[in-house]
XYZ file of C-alpha atoms in Angstrom:
167
model
C -9.552 -29.762 -52.491
C -12.032 -31.161 -50.185
C -12.315 -28.379 -46.266
C -11.573 -30.188 -43.482
C -14.931 -28.237 -41.108
C -13.643 -26.741 -38.273
C -15.565 -25.833 -35.226
C -14.699 -22.232 -34.262
C -13.846 -21.025 -31.188
C -15.119 -17.818 -29.167
C -11.318 -17.315 -27.462
C -8.463 -19.523 -29.595
C -7.758 -22.669 -27.305
C -10.811 -21.770 -24.822
C -13.301 -24.197 -23.998
C -16.387 -24.381 -22.383
C -16.384 -27.782 -20.966
C -11.930 -27.625 -20.071
C -10.409 -25.845 -17.159
C -8.008 -23.073 -18.784
C -5.166 -21.198 -16.902
C -5.347 -17.530 -17.848
C -3.166 -15.634 -15.457
C -0.708 -16.437 -13.088
C 0.680 -14.519 -10.604
C 4.213 -14.450 -7.941
C 3.669 -12.937 -4.446
C 5.134 -10.277 -4.087
C 8.145 -9.495 -0.873
C 5.219 -7.166 -0.132
C 3.236 -10.851 1.388
C 5.671 -10.834 4.621
C 5.782 -8.592 7.478
C 9.822 -9.086 7.197
C 9.856 -7.583 3.737
C 6.717 -4.785 4.530
C 8.694 -3.839 7.024
C 12.241 -3.072 3.947
C 10.048 -1.868 2.007
C 7.731 0.657 4.748
C 12.442 2.050 5.327
C 12.728 1.829 1.324
C 10.624 4.309 2.232
C 11.214 6.958 4.619
C 13.125 9.038 3.705
C 12.012 11.085 1.018
C 14.180 14.184 0.249
C 15.168 13.402 -3.410
C 17.751 13.546 -5.060
C 17.324 13.193 -8.388
C 14.259 12.405 -8.785
C 15.736 9.580 -5.845
C 14.200 8.908 -2.378
C 17.287 9.180 -0.109
C 16.127 6.346 1.186
C 16.117 3.998 -1.282
C 19.897 5.048 -2.228
C 21.061 3.958 1.941
C 19.115 1.207 2.688
C 18.622 -1.127 -0.777
C 22.583 -2.754 -0.732
C 23.445 -3.214 2.460
C 20.104 -4.540 3.525
C 19.861 -6.875 0.064
C 21.172 -10.390 1.391
C 17.519 -10.276 3.931
C 15.713 -9.531 0.811
C 17.607 -11.992 -1.354
C 16.826 -14.963 1.508
C 12.503 -13.331 1.929
C 12.851 -13.719 -2.040
C 14.111 -17.190 -1.802
C 12.330 -18.383 0.793
C 8.610 -17.100 -1.164
C 10.008 -18.766 -4.054
C 9.897 -22.087 -2.340
C 8.002 -21.868 0.594
C 5.840 -19.409 -1.029
C 2.533 -19.961 -2.515
C 1.286 -18.814 -5.953
C -1.818 -18.190 -7.494
C -3.552 -19.379 -10.771
C -6.283 -18.346 -12.315
C -8.404 -19.628 -14.569
C -11.680 -19.758 -17.037
C -12.955 -21.460 -13.586
C -11.255 -20.775 -10.490
C -9.197 -18.467 -9.173
C -7.068 -21.789 -7.117
C -3.557 -21.162 -4.654
C -0.468 -23.465 -5.161
C 2.781 -24.538 -3.893
C 4.800 -22.326 -5.563
C 7.674 -24.693 -6.264
C 5.347 -28.472 -7.119
C 2.443 -30.078 -7.883
C 0.266 -29.424 -4.051
C -2.964 -27.082 -3.985
C -3.900 -25.444 -1.322
C -7.322 -24.387 -1.796
C -9.408 -23.059 -5.110
C -12.696 -20.830 -5.311
C -14.745 -20.998 -8.373
C -15.706 -17.383 -9.575
C -19.324 -17.994 -9.872
C -18.920 -17.921 -5.732
C -16.970 -14.609 -6.439
C -19.315 -11.671 -6.087
C -16.296 -8.537 -4.915
C -13.063 -7.659 -4.640
C -11.401 -5.821 -2.348
C -8.286 -4.362 -3.410
C -5.917 -3.523 0.410
C -2.794 -1.654 0.776
C -0.653 -2.439 4.010
C 1.880 -0.955 4.993
C 4.737 -1.289 4.175
C 3.060 -2.145 0.231
C 4.205 0.638 -1.871
C 7.115 0.592 -2.636
C 6.779 -2.239 -4.005
C 3.621 -0.940 -5.745
C 1.471 -4.007 -3.902
C -1.365 -5.091 -2.075
C -3.389 -7.794 -0.979
C -6.878 -9.025 -2.062
C -9.784 -10.129 -0.103
C -12.817 -11.941 -2.415
C -16.044 -11.921 -0.784
C -19.142 -13.902 -1.737
C -22.404 -13.372 -2.651
C -23.087 -13.271 1.012
C -20.802 -10.941 2.177
C -18.622 -13.279 3.648
C -14.550 -13.890 3.040
C -13.229 -16.070 0.203
C -9.849 -15.662 0.677
C -7.234 -13.203 1.156
C -4.709 -13.298 -1.732
C -1.144 -11.202 0.237
C 1.442 -9.299 -1.777
C -0.327 -8.978 -5.388
C 1.744 -6.453 -7.932
C -0.035 -4.183 -9.523
C -4.085 -5.966 -7.536
C -6.069 -3.638 -9.554
C -4.666 -5.466 -13.147
C -5.502 -9.027 -11.088
C -8.086 -7.982 -9.607
C -9.660 -6.763 -12.982
C -8.404 -9.937 -14.052
C -10.984 -11.352 -11.812
C -14.098 -9.803 -12.269
C -13.135 -10.084 -16.267
C -12.684 -14.150 -15.816
C -16.294 -14.245 -13.880
C -17.764 -12.169 -15.537
C -16.973 -14.445 -18.650
C -18.090 -17.681 -16.569
C -21.303 -16.438 -15.503
C -21.726 -15.903 -19.064
C -20.771 -19.056 -20.551
C -22.773 -20.601 -17.553
C -26.351 -18.896 -18.863
C -25.456 -19.477 -22.420
C -25.340 -23.549 -22.016
C -28.032 -23.925 -19.397
């Protein structure tokens, strides 16, 4: 029985000539002013009862209808952030409309900014800068922003190494 020759890939399913999705992130309620206000309120009373903040016991349940409205509004009208092997894209939450994109090669630095009220959600904003220090994009309310920041930086490094190897 003859074996067919198979072209091997460095990363299974990833090709240097095709754009592939690496990761998709949906922003939390911490990307809105009202969501940050709720997060600040949920963290406002530091007194703990059995290890749980008193404000976490008092406020979330009565304010859950407001939180649900914000959540569904973000799912319908908000954004999602898609990291590919070539770019970082901002898409409409539901639908097929890309709002903007930044090629990975243009990203030189990413700062994590924590706004008041985002700590409750373990979220923050990512600010992307270009090689001349210009602000390219701000991604608001990213859950665990350090993880997404590292994924973007690794994808950028892989892209630049791949481009230089192909050149």
